[in-house]
Short mmCIF file of C-alpha atoms in Angstrom, two decimals:
data_model
loop_
_atom_site.label_atom_id
_atom_site.label_comp_id
_atom_site.label_asym_id
_atom_site.label_seq_id
_atom_site.Cartn_x
_atom_site.Cartn_y
_atom_site.Cartn_z
CA MET A 1 85.35 97.42 65.66
CA SER A 2 87.62 100.25 64.53
CA VAL A 3 88.99 100.03 60.99
CA TYR A 4 91.40 102.93 61.21
CA LYS A 5 93.69 104.69 63.62
CA ARG A 6 92.42 108.05 64.82
CA GLY A 7 94.45 110.97 63.52
CA SER A 8 96.09 109.03 60.69
CA GLU A 9 95.45 109.23 56.94
CA THR A 10 94.17 106.15 55.11
CA PRO A 11 94.26 105.47 51.34
CA ASP A 12 91.19 106.06 49.24
CA GLY A 13 88.68 103.23 49.60
CA TYR A 14 90.50 101.73 52.62
CA ASP A 15 87.71 102.29 55.12
CA ALA A 16 85.06 100.74 52.88
CA LEU A 17 87.22 97.65 52.22
CA ALA A 18 88.06 97.30 55.89
CA SER A 19 84.39 97.42 56.80
CA GLU A 20 83.67 94.67 54.27
CA VAL A 21 86.40 92.51 55.85
CA VAL A 22 84.93 93.08 59.30
CA ASP A 23 81.44 92.18 58.05
CA ALA A 24 82.76 89.03 56.41
CA ALA A 25 84.59 88.01 59.57
CA SER A 26 81.39 88.40 61.61
CA GLN A 27 79.78 85.71 59.41
CA LEU A 28 82.43 83.08 60.26
CA ALA A 29 80.25 81.72 63.05
CA ARG A 30 77.69 80.70 60.39
CA HIS A 31 80.19 79.32 57.85
CA PRO A 32 79.96 75.51 57.73
CA GLY A 33 83.70 75.00 58.25
CA PRO A 34 84.30 77.19 61.35
CA LEU A 35 80.82 76.32 62.69
CA ASP A 36 81.43 72.55 62.49
CA ASP A 37 84.86 73.05 64.10
CA ALA A 38 83.35 75.05 66.98
CA ILE A 39 80.60 72.44 67.48
CA ARG A 40 83.20 69.64 67.66
CA HIS A 41 85.17 71.55 70.29
CA ILE A 42 82.10 72.35 72.35
CA ARG A 43 80.81 68.78 72.11
CA GLY A 44 84.22 67.49 73.23
CA LEU A 45 84.26 69.86 76.22
CA ILE A 46 80.73 68.88 77.28
CA VAL A 47 81.43 65.15 76.95
CA ALA A 48 84.72 65.48 78.85
CA ALA A 49 83.03 67.48 81.59
CA GLY A 50 80.25 64.88 81.85
CA GLU A 51 82.74 62.00 82.05
CA SER A 52 84.73 63.89 84.70
CA LEU A 53 81.61 64.39 86.81
CA VAL A 54 80.69 60.70 86.49
CA ARG A 55 84.17 59.59 87.58
CA PHE A 56 84.19 62.16 90.37
CA GLY A 57 80.87 60.78 91.61
CA GLU A 58 82.17 57.20 91.46
CA ALA A 59 85.29 58.18 93.41
CA LYS A 60 83.17 59.83 96.10
CA ARG A 61 80.95 56.78 96.44
CA LYS A 62 83.97 54.44 96.74
CA ARG A 63 85.33 56.54 99.59
CA GLY A 64 81.98 57.14 101.25
CA LEU A 65 82.21 60.91 100.75
CA VAL A 66 79.64 63.58 99.92
CA ASP A 67 80.01 67.22 98.93
CA TYR A 68 77.64 70.14 99.45
CA THR A 69 75.66 69.41 96.30
CA ASP A 70 75.25 65.78 97.35
CA MET A 71 73.79 66.92 100.67
CA ILE A 72 70.82 68.33 98.76
CA ALA A 73 70.67 66.01 95.73
CA GLU A 74 70.81 62.74 97.70
CA PRO A 75 67.92 63.65 100.05
CA TRP A 76 65.89 64.79 97.02
CA GLN A 77 66.53 61.42 95.36
CA LEU A 78 65.51 59.58 98.54
CA LEU A 79 62.25 61.52 98.79
CA ALA A 80 61.52 60.80 95.13
CA GLU A 81 62.15 57.07 95.37
CA ARG A 82 61.51 56.01 98.98
CA SER A 83 57.99 56.43 100.35
CA ASP A 84 59.15 55.03 103.70
CA VAL A 85 61.63 57.91 104.04
CA VAL A 86 58.87 60.43 103.30
CA GLU A 87 56.62 58.78 105.88
CA ALA A 88 59.37 58.79 108.50
CA LEU A 89 60.00 62.52 107.96
CA CYS A 90 56.30 63.32 108.14
CA ASN A 91 56.13 61.54 111.51
CA ARG A 92 59.16 63.39 112.88
CA ILE A 93 58.83 66.94 111.49
CA ASP A 94 56.00 69.16 112.73
CA CYS A 95 57.01 72.21 110.71
CA LEU A 96 59.89 73.39 108.54
CA VAL A 97 61.22 76.88 109.37
CA ILE A 98 63.56 78.32 106.73
CA ASP A 99 65.26 81.70 107.06
CA GLU A 100 66.98 83.74 104.31
CA PHE A 101 64.80 82.04 101.72
CA GLN A 102 65.69 84.60 99.04
CA ASP A 103 69.06 82.79 98.72
CA THR A 104 67.49 79.43 97.85
CA ASN A 105 68.71 77.66 94.72
CA PRO A 106 66.48 75.50 92.46
CA LEU A 107 67.71 72.20 93.95
CA GLN A 108 67.02 73.35 97.49
CA PHE A 109 63.60 74.59 96.41
CA ALA A 110 62.83 71.21 94.82
CA LEU A 111 63.69 69.50 98.11
CA LEU A 112 61.36 71.82 100.02
CA TRP A 113 58.61 71.29 97.45
CA ARG A 114 58.73 67.52 97.88
CA LEU A 115 58.37 67.92 101.65
CA HIS A 116 55.52 70.37 101.10
CA HIS A 117 53.65 67.91 98.88
CA ALA A 118 54.22 65.24 101.51
CA GLY A 119 52.11 67.33 103.87
CA ILE A 120 54.78 68.96 106.05
CA PRO A 121 53.89 72.60 106.74
CA ALA A 122 56.59 75.22 106.23
CA LEU A 123 57.29 78.76 107.39
CA VAL A 124 59.69 80.62 105.12
CA VAL A 125 61.18 84.02 105.87
CA GLY A 126 63.16 86.17 103.48
CA ASP A 127 63.68 89.49 101.74
CA VAL A 128 64.27 89.66 97.99
CA LYS A 129 66.15 92.94 98.49
CA GLN A 130 68.79 91.03 100.47
CA ALA A 131 69.50 88.35 97.84
CA ILE A 132 73.30 88.07 97.69
CA MET A 133 74.10 84.44 96.86
CA GLY A 134 73.54 84.49 93.09
CA PHE A 135 77.19 83.48 92.55
CA GLN A 136 76.34 80.15 94.21
CA GLY A 137 73.30 79.50 92.03
CA SER A 138 70.54 80.99 94.19
CA ASP A 139 67.54 82.43 92.35
CA PRO A 140 65.43 85.04 94.21
CA ARG A 141 62.67 84.63 91.60
CA LEU A 142 61.71 81.41 93.40
CA PHE A 143 60.89 83.43 96.49
CA GLU A 144 59.22 86.19 94.48
CA GLN A 145 56.67 83.73 93.09
CA LEU A 146 55.56 82.37 96.47
CA PRO A 147 53.44 85.45 97.41
CA ASN A 148 51.88 85.31 93.94
CA GLN A 149 51.01 81.63 94.30
CA PHE A 150 49.91 81.85 97.93
CA PRO A 151 48.69 85.42 98.58
CA ARG A 152 46.47 84.37 101.50
CA ASP A 153 49.40 82.73 103.26
CA THR A 154 51.75 85.71 102.85
CA ASP A 155 52.34 88.17 105.68
CA PRO A 156 54.60 91.09 104.63
CA LEU A 157 56.56 92.66 107.47
CA ALA A 158 55.58 96.31 107.80
CA THR A 159 57.52 97.25 110.94
CA ASN A 160 61.18 97.78 111.73
CA TRP A 161 62.46 97.34 115.29
CA ARG A 162 66.04 98.49 114.68
CA SER A 163 66.08 101.76 112.75
CA GLN A 164 64.89 105.17 113.89
CA GLU A 165 62.18 107.14 112.11
CA LYS A 166 64.59 109.59 110.42
CA LEU A 167 66.52 106.79 108.75
CA LEU A 168 63.41 104.83 107.77
CA THR A 169 61.90 107.89 106.10
CA PHE A 170 64.92 108.03 103.80
CA LEU A 171 65.00 104.25 103.22
CA ASN A 172 61.28 104.13 102.41
CA ARG A 173 61.75 106.76 99.71
CA ILE A 174 64.64 104.84 98.20
CA GLY A 175 62.67 101.58 98.40
CA LYS A 176 59.64 103.03 96.64
CA GLY A 177 61.85 104.33 93.87
CA LEU A 178 63.61 101.00 93.38
CA PHE A 179 60.72 98.57 93.82
CA SER A 180 57.66 100.77 93.04
CA GLU A 181 54.38 99.27 94.28
CA GLU A 182 56.04 96.03 95.36
CA TYR A 183 57.82 97.83 98.19
CA VAL A 184 56.21 97.64 101.63
CA VAL A 185 56.64 100.89 103.56
CA LEU A 186 58.20 100.19 106.96
CA GLU A 187 57.13 101.82 110.20
CA SER A 188 59.73 102.36 112.93
CA ARG A 189 59.15 100.58 116.24
CA ALA A 190 62.65 101.15 117.55
CA GLY A 191 61.39 103.22 120.44
CA PHE A 192 64.13 105.86 120.26
CA GLU A 193 65.17 108.81 118.14
CA SER A 194 68.79 109.63 117.35
CA GLU A 195 70.08 113.16 117.87
CA LEU A 196 72.27 112.85 114.73
CA SER A 197 71.28 113.43 111.11
CA ALA A 198 69.92 110.39 109.31
CA LEU A 199 72.11 111.04 106.27
CA GLU A 200 75.09 113.20 105.32
CA VAL A 201 76.70 113.19 101.88
CA ILE A 202 80.36 113.81 101.07
CA GLU A 203 80.68 113.95 97.29
CA ALA A 204 84.18 113.19 96.02
CA GLY A 205 83.25 113.49 92.34
CA GLY A 206 84.22 111.03 89.62
CA LYS A 207 85.85 107.66 90.16
CA LEU A 208 87.51 106.96 93.49
CA VAL A 209 91.06 107.31 92.18
CA GLY A 210 93.72 109.96 92.40
CA LYS A 211 92.57 113.34 93.67
CA ALA A 212 88.95 112.20 94.13
CA GLN A 213 90.04 109.38 96.41
CA SER A 214 92.38 111.64 98.37
CA ALA A 215 89.56 114.18 98.82
CA LEU A 216 87.24 111.45 100.07
CA LEU A 217 89.81 110.27 102.61
CA ILE A 218 90.51 113.78 103.86
CA GLU A 219 86.85 114.81 104.11
CA GLY A 220 85.71 111.46 105.53
CA VAL A 221 88.36 111.31 108.24
CA ALA A 222 87.82 114.99 109.09
CA ARG A 223 84.09 114.38 109.54
CA ILE A 224 84.71 111.34 111.76
CA ARG A 225 87.20 113.38 113.82
CA ALA A 226 84.66 116.20 114.19
CA LEU A 227 81.92 113.80 115.32
CA LEU A 228 84.15 112.13 117.90
CA ASP A 229 85.23 115.53 119.28
CA ASP A 230 81.66 116.87 119.43
CA ASP A 231 80.22 116.72 122.96
CA GLU A 232 76.73 117.07 121.47
CA ALA A 233 77.07 114.10 119.09
CA ARG A 234 75.08 111.48 120.96
CA VAL A 235 73.74 108.04 120.03
CA TRP A 236 71.20 105.72 121.57
CA ASP A 237 72.76 102.87 123.58
CA GLN A 238 70.57 99.77 123.48
CA ASP A 239 72.18 98.37 126.63
CA LEU A 240 71.93 101.57 128.67
CA LYS A 241 68.52 102.46 127.22
CA SER A 242 69.60 106.08 126.99
CA HIS A 243 71.59 108.48 124.83
CA ARG A 244 75.35 108.73 125.33
CA ARG A 245 78.27 110.46 123.67
CA LEU A 246 79.49 109.02 120.34
CA ARG A 247 82.61 106.85 120.48
CA GLY A 248 84.81 105.20 117.86
CA SER A 249 83.12 101.79 117.87
CA ASP A 250 79.83 103.46 116.89
CA VAL A 251 81.40 104.42 113.53
CA ALA A 252 81.89 101.95 110.69
CA VAL A 253 83.71 102.59 107.41
CA LEU A 254 82.53 100.32 104.58
CA ALA A 255 84.54 100.12 101.36
CA PRO A 256 84.44 97.91 98.25
CA THR A 257 88.08 96.78 98.49
CA HIS A 258 90.69 95.97 101.13
CA ALA A 259 93.11 98.34 99.37
CA LEU A 260 90.81 101.30 99.99
CA LEU A 261 90.34 100.20 103.61
CA ASP A 262 94.12 100.14 104.04
CA LYS A 263 94.24 103.79 102.98
CA PHE A 264 91.36 104.67 105.29
CA ALA A 265 93.07 102.89 108.18
CA GLY A 266 96.28 104.84 107.58
CA ALA A 267 94.43 108.15 107.32
CA LEU A 268 92.51 107.47 110.54
CA ARG A 269 95.64 106.55 112.46
CA ARG A 270 97.46 109.65 111.23
CA ALA A 271 94.52 111.64 112.59
CA GLY A 272 94.96 109.97 115.98
CA ILE A 273 91.91 107.70 115.58
CA ARG A 274 92.26 104.00 116.28
CA ALA A 275 90.93 101.60 113.65
CA ARG A 276 89.96 97.95 113.92
CA ARG A 277 89.66 95.50 111.03
CA GLN A 278 90.56 92.05 109.75
CA GLU A 279 93.76 92.85 107.86
CA GLY A 280 94.56 89.94 105.57
CA ASP A 281 94.89 86.25 106.32
CA TRP A 282 96.28 85.15 109.66
CA ILE A 283 98.56 82.41 108.32
CA ASP A 284 100.23 84.97 106.00
CA SER A 285 100.93 87.48 108.77
CA PRO A 286 104.66 88.25 109.22
CA ILE A 287 105.14 86.77 112.68
CA VAL A 288 103.32 83.54 111.83
CA GLN A 289 105.35 83.06 108.66
CA LEU A 290 108.60 83.71 110.53
CA ALA A 291 107.69 81.28 113.31
CA LEU A 292 106.69 78.60 110.79
CA ARG A 293 109.94 78.98 108.86
CA ALA A 294 111.86 78.63 112.13
CA LEU A 295 109.84 75.52 113.00
CA ALA A 296 110.52 74.09 109.52
CA TYR A 297 114.26 74.54 110.12
CA VAL A 298 114.04 72.85 113.51
CA ALA A 299 112.12 69.97 111.90
CA ASP A 300 114.70 69.65 109.12
CA PRO A 301 118.04 71.55 109.33
CA ALA A 302 118.67 70.56 105.70
CA ASP A 303 115.71 72.71 104.61
CA ARG A 304 117.69 75.43 102.83
CA TYR A 305 114.67 77.63 102.17
CA ALA A 306 113.74 77.65 105.87
CA ALA A 307 117.33 78.43 106.87
CA LEU A 308 117.50 81.28 104.37
CA ALA A 309 114.11 82.67 105.47
CA VAL A 310 115.25 82.80 109.10
CA ALA A 311 118.74 84.16 108.44
CA VAL A 312 117.83 87.10 106.18
CA THR A 313 114.83 88.37 108.16
CA GLU A 314 115.08 90.73 111.12
CA PHE A 315 115.59 87.72 113.40
CA GLY A 316 118.87 86.94 111.66
CA GLN A 317 121.85 89.07 110.71
CA SER A 318 122.60 87.85 107.17
CA ASP A 319 122.18 89.66 103.88
CA LEU A 320 120.29 87.85 101.16
CA GLU A 321 122.98 87.83 98.45
CA PRO A 322 125.90 86.31 100.44
CA ALA A 323 123.57 83.90 102.25
CA LEU A 324 122.12 82.67 98.96
CA ALA A 325 125.62 82.43 97.44
CA ALA A 326 126.77 80.28 100.38
CA GLN A 327 123.86 77.91 99.83
CA LEU A 328 124.53 77.66 96.10
CA ASP A 329 128.13 76.73 96.91
CA GLY A 330 126.88 73.97 99.22
CA ASP A 331 127.94 75.76 102.41
CA SER A 332 125.75 76.34 105.46
CA ILE A 333 124.74 79.84 106.52
CA ASP A 334 126.63 81.11 109.54
CA ASP A 335 124.01 83.17 111.41
CA PRO A 336 123.30 83.70 115.14
CA ALA A 337 119.58 83.02 114.67
CA LEU A 338 120.27 79.62 113.14
CA ALA A 339 122.77 78.91 115.92
CA CYS A 340 120.01 79.57 118.47
CA LEU A 341 117.72 77.15 116.64
CA ASP A 342 120.53 74.57 116.50
CA GLY A 343 120.41 74.63 120.29
CA VAL A 344 116.70 73.81 120.13
CA ILE A 345 117.37 70.96 117.69
CA ALA A 346 119.87 69.46 120.13
CA GLY A 347 117.14 68.92 122.73
CA ALA A 348 115.12 65.79 123.43
CA PRO A 349 113.83 64.25 120.17
CA ASP A 350 110.40 63.33 121.55
CA ARG A 351 109.18 66.87 122.30
CA SER A 352 105.70 67.82 121.21
CA VAL A 353 104.99 70.55 118.65
CA PRO A 354 103.73 73.00 121.35
CA ALA A 355 106.96 72.41 123.31
CA LEU A 356 109.15 72.93 120.24
CA LEU A 357 107.27 76.09 119.31
CA ALA A 358 107.66 77.48 122.82
CA GLU A 359 111.39 76.71 122.86
CA LEU A 360 112.12 78.30 119.49
CA CYS A 361 110.14 81.42 120.46
CA GLU A 362 112.25 81.63 123.62
CA ALA A 363 115.50 80.98 121.74
CA LEU A 364 114.81 83.70 119.16
CA GLY A 365 113.30 86.08 121.70
CA LEU A 366 110.18 86.46 119.57
CA TRP A 367 107.96 87.86 122.31
CA ASP A 368 110.44 90.62 123.16
CA ARG A 369 111.12 91.44 119.53
CA ILE A 370 107.49 91.83 118.47
CA SER A 371 106.78 94.00 121.50
CA ARG A 372 108.74 96.72 119.69
CA TRP A 373 106.86 96.35 116.40
CA PRO A 374 104.45 99.15 115.37
CA ASP A 375 101.59 96.63 115.39
CA ALA A 376 102.81 94.82 118.51
CA ALA A 377 99.35 94.00 119.85
CA ALA A 378 98.25 92.41 116.56
CA ALA A 379 101.51 90.43 116.20
CA ARG A 380 101.17 89.13 119.77
CA ALA A 381 97.59 88.00 119.06
CA ASP A 382 98.77 86.24 115.87
CA LEU A 383 101.53 84.39 117.74
CA LEU A 384 99.18 83.39 120.55
CA LYS A 385 96.80 81.92 117.99
CA LEU A 386 99.67 79.90 116.50
CA HIS A 387 100.42 78.43 119.94
CA ALA A 388 96.73 77.63 120.40
CA ASP A 389 96.58 75.84 117.04
CA ALA A 390 99.72 73.87 117.92
CA ALA A 391 98.00 72.71 121.11
CA HIS A 392 94.88 71.82 119.10
CA PHE A 393 97.00 69.72 116.72
CA HIS A 394 98.74 67.98 119.62
CA GLU A 395 95.40 67.06 121.23
CA ALA A 396 93.68 65.95 118.01
CA PRO A 397 92.88 62.21 117.80
CA PRO A 398 95.16 60.38 115.35
CA GLU A 399 92.09 59.07 113.53
CA ALA A 400 90.87 62.61 112.83
CA LEU A 401 94.30 63.62 111.50
CA ALA A 402 94.52 60.48 109.36
CA SER A 403 91.14 61.23 107.78
CA ALA A 404 92.64 64.50 106.52
CA GLY A 405 95.70 62.68 105.18
CA ILE A 406 97.95 63.76 108.08
CA HIS A 407 99.99 61.02 109.75
CA GLY A 408 102.28 61.50 112.72
CA ALA A 409 102.45 64.13 115.46
CA GLY A 410 105.76 65.81 114.71
CA PRO A 411 106.53 69.33 113.41
CA LYS A 412 106.48 68.27 109.74
CA SER A 413 102.99 66.85 110.18
CA PHE A 414 101.92 70.08 111.92
CA LEU A 415 103.29 72.19 109.05
CA ALA A 416 101.25 70.08 106.60
CA TRP A 417 98.13 70.19 108.79
CA LEU A 418 98.05 73.91 109.57
CA PRO A 419 97.16 75.20 106.04
CA LEU A 420 94.30 72.68 105.95
CA HIS A 421 93.09 73.76 109.37
CA ALA A 422 93.52 77.51 108.85
CA ARG A 423 90.85 78.01 106.20
CA ASP A 424 87.84 80.30 105.98
CA ASP A 425 86.91 81.65 109.43
CA ARG A 426 89.88 79.91 111.08
CA ASN A 427 92.24 82.00 108.95
CA LYS A 428 90.97 85.35 110.22
CA ARG A 429 93.44 87.36 112.24
CA PRO A 430 92.41 87.53 115.90
CA GLU A 431 91.45 90.85 117.42
CA PRO A 432 94.38 92.28 119.43
CA ARG A 433 91.88 93.58 121.99
CA VAL A 434 88.77 91.83 123.23
CA ARG A 435 86.86 95.11 123.05
CA ASP A 436 88.05 98.49 121.84
CA ASP A 437 85.27 101.04 122.17
CA ALA A 438 87.50 103.82 120.85
CA ALA A 439 88.35 102.12 117.54
CA VAL A 440 86.47 102.82 114.29
CA VAL A 441 85.38 99.60 112.59
CA LEU A 442 86.64 99.01 109.03
CA ALA A 443 85.07 96.38 106.77
CA THR A 444 84.36 95.58 103.13
CA TRP A 445 80.81 95.07 101.93
CA GLN A 446 81.83 92.27 99.55
#
């Protein structure tokens, strides 16, 4: 801790006194008063957390629900307490085969160990160097100890069927340096040899900000452009079983953040190189948000936020300030886009969500409008996915919707259901093209 400001004069003896104050403050954690106070707070937090977990468990049991932890803990409890369950599993399971074992957590390992002691053989496959699930409680040390405990039953993989010899030579050197004698040198069995260099280095220098980042973008894109223009740059095609000229889809740009990928994508496109990536969440894409706001207005014309969102976007003709002022005065917004949607509202009241969505897209001319957008292909794919999800909602059994807390089949129910449905993989933006061999692939490694 600093006791003075650099470049400023301090009175005689100030620094020594300040250091004494800092030293005294560092002992507060041992002083009976602050220590007892901290212990009371910590004890209260632990007790409250324990009570919350107990009540959470009781609520799950009342509703007949389980979470991911229960899926492991409950079977472990059954195996510990029910010999008939163990016997039934032994009669049904010939062998357990577990992949990616380096990402096993202690509870999962305990479950496997009970099955092992029950006499069920197991084959586990993994690579400690690929352990990536520590944030979810996995512990690669569990896997590391298995070869030590069972050396005769361990068979290290010493061959690689994917990578060429040039690349493996480099990787083996890196592996030996990182893992010393524990590293198993891999031998290439790929059956081909690339005509390109195994490794090229573009050194930007310093942190990837400012001039260093700009230099990396310029040099990286220039190198990709040069490779794609080089008639002699050839790669091995596993399908053709022969070498062919390099194309965009053979190149991947990996970056730690989406922000850096955005800059790479822009630099590639300015260089005339197509790029392909998952750019943000699908449900937050502009066309989906606009269509949902229009649907919200059709479902409830009194929804002032939906009316404002439609009127002040490019689908309407209103400016934000006068439109907002009209709403604050209790007046409706006079806008052609809302007038078009009023025509949709006037239709039959028993129309399905897919029918309403199709009508409002037709009324607003969405398909024609997005065809003139810079990212027209991506916007069209986003809108098609919205129509597909509307059809999925319409065809879903009422019981399935009710289990998620969704009741009814109208547009308001759909607007409540969609954020629940569009999670994780379902919220990825669809590819505008089924296959684009000319596009460089952009992805994060996180």
